[in-house]
């Protein structure tokens, strides 16, 4: 089966760095997505990792280790607007058809 | 970038009525679109896959007669919640992939919040 685990809640201070972890179990791996979702809004794409390693995109970076079934999202120089839910997701099944399985999401609260 | 648009953003209806939600890909063609549902403080759950020119495929536990899906063109899919009940109140989100892009990125619409009284 497929399963995704992420912490439910995290709190961090403005200007700090926070790492949101995600572990997954899949029958076949076709990449891992990170999405940001503000309350009451649809998710917005942050990253898509297929290969091992760290990919940096501005203040946000995403890391993947396929052998460990592990990924993390790293947010630097936190801003108040980064308070949101962060969703880890993997394609369902043996190919990236567009059907995603989402984790429960990690609600990040950034405090002044 | 690619954009997926949903309409309406929110709707309130009486129990027993039907509600239609539209999902459009604005600058790309999508032979396949996906409908998700999200209850408060829960994650997104895939309901069905909308296929242009053919029947939708539904996930286990999703009633196809209650959630009617029509994918009439390469840029439009509609979800109709028939005979809505309060338990159908949820955030409905559609998504689509731009098959011309190799990133595998899935774009989401703005979501439609349905409240059934």
mmCIF file of C-alpha atoms in Angstrom:
data_model
loop_
_atom_site.group_PDB
_atom_site.id
_atom_site.type_symbol
_atom_site.label_atom_id
_atom_site.label_comp_id
_atom_site.label_asym_id
_atom_site.label_seq_id
_atom_site.Cartn_x
_atom_site.Cartn_y
_atom_site.Cartn_z
ATOM 1 C CA UNK A 1 0.000 0.000 0.000
ATOM 2 C CA UNK A 2 0.911 3.645 0.032
ATOM 3 C CA UNK A 3 1.220 5.762 3.129
ATOM 4 C CA UNK A 4 2.513 9.220 3.936
ATOM 5 C CA UNK A 5 3.409 10.607 7.354
ATOM 6 C CA UNK A 6 4.154 14.174 8.330
ATOM 7 C CA UNK A 7 3.959 16.048 11.608
ATOM 8 C CA UNK A 8 0.611 17.638 12.258
ATOM 9 C CA UNK A 9 1.769 20.997 13.543
ATOM 10 C CA UNK A 10 4.933 23.057 13.819
ATOM 11 C CA UNK A 11 5.701 26.484 15.176
ATOM 12 C CA UNK A 12 8.636 28.680 14.241
ATOM 13 C CA UNK A 13 9.793 32.250 14.608
ATOM 14 C CA UNK A 14 9.891 34.862 11.889
ATOM 15 C CA UNK A 15 13.313 34.935 10.246
ATOM 16 C CA UNK A 16 14.198 31.428 11.368
ATOM 17 C CA UNK A 17 14.631 28.194 9.420
ATOM 18 C CA UNK A 18 12.203 25.305 9.675
ATOM 19 C CA UNK A 19 12.344 21.776 8.294
ATOM 20 C CA UNK A 20 9.166 19.841 7.629
ATOM 21 C CA UNK A 21 9.698 16.109 7.300
ATOM 22 C CA UNK A 22 7.750 13.584 5.292
ATOM 23 C CA UNK A 23 8.141 9.823 5.198
ATOM 24 C CA UNK A 24 6.400 7.721 2.631
ATOM 25 C CA UNK A 25 5.808 4.140 1.617
ATOM 26 C CA UNK A 26 4.941 3.403 -1.957
ATOM 27 C CA UNK A 27 4.779 0.347 -4.164
ATOM 28 C CA UNK A 28 6.502 2.221 -6.961
ATOM 29 C CA UNK A 29 8.133 5.641 -6.813
ATOM 30 C CA UNK A 30 7.257 8.383 -9.284
ATOM 31 C CA UNK A 31 8.379 11.491 -7.531
ATOM 32 C CA UNK A 32 7.303 13.450 -4.494
ATOM 33 C CA UNK A 33 5.450 16.738 -4.404
ATOM 34 C CA UNK A 34 5.269 19.504 -1.858
ATOM 35 C CA UNK A 35 2.336 21.888 -1.888
ATOM 36 C CA UNK A 36 1.518 24.920 0.223
ATOM 37 C CA UNK A 37 -2.078 25.508 1.210
ATOM 38 C CA UNK A 38 -3.336 28.597 2.998
ATOM 39 C CA UNK A 39 -6.541 28.239 4.961
ATOM 40 C CA UNK A 40 -9.558 28.187 2.691
ATOM 41 C CA UNK A 41 -7.510 28.141 -0.483
ATOM 42 C CA UNK A 42 -6.396 25.500 -2.942
ATOM 43 C CA UNK A 43 -2.876 24.055 -2.782
ATOM 44 C CA UNK A 44 -0.106 25.747 -4.697
ATOM 45 C CA UNK A 45 2.844 23.850 -6.104
ATOM 46 C CA UNK A 46 6.177 24.192 -4.360
ATOM 47 C CA UNK A 47 8.394 21.374 -5.604
ATOM 48 C CA UNK A 48 8.615 18.036 -7.340
ATOM 49 C CA UNK A 49 11.547 15.741 -6.537
ATOM 50 C CA UNK A 50 12.345 12.645 -8.545
ATOM 51 C CA UNK A 51 16.058 12.231 -7.882
ATOM 52 C CA UNK A 52 17.894 12.073 -4.569
ATOM 53 C CA UNK A 53 19.350 15.242 -3.201
ATOM 54 C CA UNK A 54 18.504 18.792 -2.407
ATOM 55 C CA UNK A 55 16.763 21.157 -4.803
ATOM 56 C CA UNK A 56 16.786 24.802 -3.920
ATOM 57 C CA UNK A 57 14.240 27.312 -5.096
ATOM 58 C CA UNK A 58 14.606 30.656 -3.413
ATOM 59 C CA UNK A 59 13.766 30.470 0.273
ATOM 60 C CA UNK A 60 12.334 26.995 -0.146
ATOM 61 C CA UNK A 61 14.348 23.822 -0.673
ATOM 62 C CA UNK A 62 13.228 20.230 -0.906
ATOM 63 C CA UNK A 63 15.271 17.124 -0.183
ATOM 64 C CA UNK A 64 14.639 13.547 -1.214
ATOM 65 C CA UNK A 65 16.145 10.222 -0.207
ATOM 66 C CA UNK A 66 14.488 7.423 -2.128
ATOM 67 C CA UNK A 67 16.321 4.684 -0.274
ATOM 68 C CA UNK A 68 15.012 5.986 3.043
ATOM 69 C CA UNK A 69 11.541 6.922 1.814
ATOM 70 C CA UNK A 70 12.136 10.378 3.214
ATOM 71 C CA UNK A 71 11.780 13.956 2.136
ATOM 72 C CA UNK A 72 11.885 17.310 3.805
ATOM 73 C CA UNK A 73 10.893 20.824 2.936
ATOM 74 C CA UNK A 74 13.228 23.509 4.216
ATOM 75 C CA UNK A 75 11.951 27.039 4.632
ATOM 76 C CA UNK A 76 14.508 29.771 5.248
ATOM 77 C CA UNK A 77 14.091 33.352 6.419
ATOM 78 C CA UNK A 78 10.588 32.619 7.542
ATOM 79 C CA UNK A 79 7.959 35.252 6.942
ATOM 80 C CA UNK A 80 4.546 35.601 8.538
ATOM 81 C CA UNK A 81 2.936 34.784 5.197
ATOM 82 C CA UNK A 82 4.562 31.353 5.330
ATOM 83 C CA UNK A 83 1.998 30.350 7.948
ATOM 84 C CA UNK A 84 0.095 27.677 6.076
ATOM 85 C CA UNK A 85 -0.376 23.967 5.726
ATOM 86 C CA UNK A 86 2.346 22.095 3.839
ATOM 87 C CA UNK A 87 1.291 18.956 2.037
ATOM 88 C CA UNK A 88 3.532 16.111 1.019
ATOM 89 C CA UNK A 89 2.137 13.987 -1.824
ATOM 90 C CA UNK A 90 3.154 11.094 -4.026
ATOM 91 C CA UNK A 91 1.596 9.787 -7.226
ATOM 92 C CA UNK A 92 -0.614 6.832 -6.664
ATOM 93 C CA UNK A 93 0.200 3.600 -8.375
ATOM 94 C CA UNK A 94 3.041 2.724 -10.667
ATOM 95 C CA UNK A 95 3.154 5.876 -12.773
ATOM 96 C CA UNK A 96 2.662 9.596 -12.454
ATOM 97 C CA UNK A 97 -0.813 9.773 -13.869
ATOM 98 C CA UNK A 98 -1.761 12.833 -11.898
ATOM 99 C CA UNK A 99 -3.567 10.972 -9.113
ATOM 100 C CA UNK A 100 -1.941 12.017 -5.886
ATOM 101 C CA UNK A 101 -2.012 10.639 -2.384
ATOM 102 C CA UNK A 102 -1.623 13.421 0.122
ATOM 103 C CA UNK A 103 -0.290 13.350 3.611
ATOM 104 C CA UNK A 104 -2.331 14.932 6.379
ATOM 105 C CA UNK A 105 -0.426 18.153 5.991
ATOM 106 C CA UNK A 106 1.758 20.035 8.439
ATOM 107 C CA UNK A 107 0.277 23.245 9.760
ATOM 108 C CA UNK A 108 3.082 25.731 10.234
ATOM 109 C CA UNK A 109 2.552 28.754 12.431
ATOM 110 C CA UNK A 110 5.108 31.525 12.135
ATOM 111 C CA UNK A 111 5.272 33.806 15.133
ATOM 112 C CA UNK A 112 6.806 37.288 15.321
ATOM 113 C CA UNK B 1 2.277 29.611 -16.059
ATOM 114 C CA UNK B 2 -0.508 27.128 -16.390
ATOM 115 C CA UNK B 3 -3.727 28.066 -14.663
ATOM 116 C CA UNK B 4 -6.711 26.033 -13.611
ATOM 117 C CA UNK B 5 -9.831 27.945 -12.721
ATOM 118 C CA UNK B 6 -12.906 26.834 -10.800
ATOM 119 C CA UNK B 7 -16.346 28.354 -10.543
ATOM 120 C CA UNK B 8 -18.080 29.102 -8.283
ATOM 121 C CA UNK B 9 -15.650 29.781 -5.457
ATOM 122 C CA UNK B 10 -18.352 29.172 -2.919
ATOM 123 C CA UNK B 11 -21.964 28.110 -3.006
ATOM 124 C CA UNK B 12 -24.698 27.650 -0.436
ATOM 125 C CA UNK B 13 -27.664 25.491 -1.317
ATOM 126 C CA UNK B 14 -30.624 23.822 0.276
ATOM 127 C CA UNK B 15 -30.667 20.133 1.011
ATOM 128 C CA UNK B 16 -31.979 18.148 -1.929
ATOM 129 C CA UNK B 17 -30.865 20.521 -4.642
ATOM 130 C CA UNK B 18 -28.085 19.960 -7.180
ATOM 131 C CA UNK B 19 -24.978 22.051 -7.571
ATOM 132 C CA UNK B 20 -22.637 22.242 -10.544
ATOM 133 C CA UNK B 21 -18.971 23.159 -10.221
ATOM 134 C CA UNK B 22 -16.881 23.984 -13.277
ATOM 135 C CA UNK B 23 -13.168 23.422 -13.712
ATOM 136 C CA UNK B 24 -11.321 24.994 -16.624
ATOM 137 C CA UNK B 25 -7.756 24.799 -17.798
ATOM 138 C CA UNK B 26 -7.085 28.302 -19.055
ATOM 139 C CA UNK B 27 -3.941 28.037 -21.144
ATOM 140 C CA UNK B 28 -3.458 24.362 -21.798
ATOM 141 C CA UNK B 29 -5.479 21.352 -22.844
ATOM 142 C CA UNK B 30 -6.194 18.661 -20.320
ATOM 143 C CA UNK B 31 -7.481 15.292 -21.452
ATOM 144 C CA UNK B 32 -7.622 14.300 -17.819
ATOM 145 C CA UNK B 33 -8.702 16.295 -14.807
ATOM 146 C CA UNK B 34 -9.007 15.212 -11.211
ATOM 147 C CA UNK B 35 -11.556 16.047 -8.560
ATOM 148 C CA UNK B 36 -10.553 16.110 -4.908
ATOM 149 C CA UNK B 37 -12.533 16.742 -1.760
ATOM 150 C CA UNK B 38 -11.216 18.186 1.451
ATOM 151 C CA UNK B 39 -13.085 18.199 4.732
ATOM 152 C CA UNK B 40 -12.079 20.702 7.441
ATOM 153 C CA UNK B 41 -8.638 20.047 8.881
ATOM 154 C CA UNK B 42 -8.202 17.003 6.699
ATOM 155 C CA UNK B 43 -6.108 16.381 3.648
ATOM 156 C CA UNK B 44 -7.238 16.159 0.067
ATOM 157 C CA UNK B 45 -8.867 12.933 -1.024
ATOM 158 C CA UNK B 46 -9.177 11.974 -4.661
ATOM 159 C CA UNK B 47 -12.793 11.463 -5.669
ATOM 160 C CA UNK B 48 -12.637 10.771 -9.369
ATOM 161 C CA UNK B 49 -10.737 11.134 -12.588
ATOM 162 C CA UNK B 50 -12.467 13.044 -15.355
ATOM 163 C CA UNK B 51 -11.632 11.826 -18.855
ATOM 164 C CA UNK B 52 -12.333 13.901 -21.936
ATOM 165 C CA UNK B 53 -14.723 12.080 -24.230
ATOM 166 C CA UNK B 54 -15.274 9.102 -21.968
ATOM 167 C CA UNK B 55 -16.707 8.161 -18.611
ATOM 168 C CA UNK B 56 -15.150 9.316 -15.401
ATOM 169 C CA UNK B 57 -13.507 6.800 -13.120
ATOM 170 C CA UNK B 58 -14.447 6.980 -9.484
ATOM 171 C CA UNK B 59 -12.501 6.109 -6.377
ATOM 172 C CA UNK B 60 -13.743 3.450 -4.054
ATOM 173 C CA UNK B 61 -16.556 4.705 -1.885
ATOM 174 C CA UNK B 62 -17.516 7.615 -4.129
ATOM 175 C CA UNK B 63 -21.037 7.359 -5.547
ATOM 176 C CA UNK B 64 -20.972 8.002 -9.276
ATOM 177 C CA UNK B 65 -24.697 8.734 -9.380
ATOM 178 C CA UNK B 66 -24.341 11.378 -6.738
ATOM 179 C CA UNK B 67 -21.240 13.059 -8.116
ATOM 180 C CA UNK B 68 -21.797 13.409 -11.837
ATOM 181 C CA UNK B 69 -18.749 14.301 -13.863
ATOM 182 C CA UNK B 70 -18.726 15.529 -17.421
ATOM 183 C CA UNK B 71 -15.594 16.331 -19.406
ATOM 184 C CA UNK B 72 -17.096 17.808 -22.532
ATOM 185 C CA UNK B 73 -14.004 19.484 -23.937
ATOM 186 C CA UNK B 74 -10.250 19.535 -23.509
ATOM 187 C CA UNK B 75 -10.492 22.550 -21.222
ATOM 188 C CA UNK B 76 -13.618 21.952 -19.177
ATOM 189 C CA UNK B 77 -14.755 19.409 -16.619
ATOM 190 C CA UNK B 78 -17.857 19.775 -14.476
ATOM 191 C CA UNK B 79 -18.789 18.142 -11.197
ATOM 192 C CA UNK B 80 -22.456 18.065 -10.272
ATOM 193 C CA UNK B 81 -23.390 17.189 -6.717
ATOM 194 C CA UNK B 82 -26.900 15.804 -7.040
ATOM 195 C CA UNK B 83 -29.470 15.870 -4.256
ATOM 196 C CA UNK B 84 -26.962 17.496 -1.950
ATOM 197 C CA UNK B 85 -27.095 16.851 1.763
ATOM 198 C CA UNK B 86 -25.326 18.582 4.657
ATOM 199 C CA UNK B 87 -22.704 15.828 4.784
ATOM 200 C CA UNK B 88 -21.686 16.825 1.249
ATOM 201 C CA UNK B 89 -20.554 20.197 2.549
ATOM 202 C CA UNK B 90 -16.876 20.315 1.737
ATOM 203 C CA UNK B 91 -14.131 22.018 -0.227
ATOM 204 C CA UNK B 92 -14.038 20.604 -3.748
ATOM 205 C CA UNK B 93 -10.851 21.111 -5.718
ATOM 206 C CA UNK B 94 -10.044 20.168 -9.281
ATOM 207 C CA UNK B 95 -6.636 19.672 -10.763
ATOM 208 C CA UNK B 96 -5.069 19.058 -14.136
ATOM 209 C CA UNK B 97 -1.705 18.344 -15.662
ATOM 210 C CA UNK B 98 -0.255 20.167 -18.605
ATOM 211 C CA UNK B 99 0.846 17.204 -20.687
ATOM 212 C CA UNK B 100 3.167 19.458 -22.706
ATOM 213 C CA UNK B 101 5.297 20.049 -19.648
ATOM 214 C CA UNK B 102 7.668 17.362 -18.539
ATOM 215 C CA UNK B 103 7.692 18.349 -14.900
ATOM 216 C CA UNK B 104 4.726 16.239 -13.873
ATOM 217 C CA UNK B 105 3.380 19.245 -12.039
ATOM 218 C CA UNK B 106 -0.257 19.105 -11.137
ATOM 219 C CA UNK B 107 -2.079 22.438 -11.097
ATOM 220 C CA UNK B 108 -5.001 23.021 -8.790
ATOM 221 C CA UNK B 109 -8.031 25.220 -9.201
ATOM 222 C CA UNK B 110 -8.955 27.762 -6.558
ATOM 223 C CA UNK B 111 -11.418 25.352 -4.989
ATOM 224 C CA UNK B 112 -15.168 25.528 -4.490
ATOM 225 C CA UNK B 113 -16.577 25.589 -1.002
ATOM 226 C CA UNK B 114 -19.990 23.950 -0.850
ATOM 227 C CA UNK B 115 -22.283 24.455 2.116
ATOM 228 C CA UNK B 116 -25.513 22.496 2.158
ATOM 229 C CA UNK B 117 -28.127 23.754 4.587
#
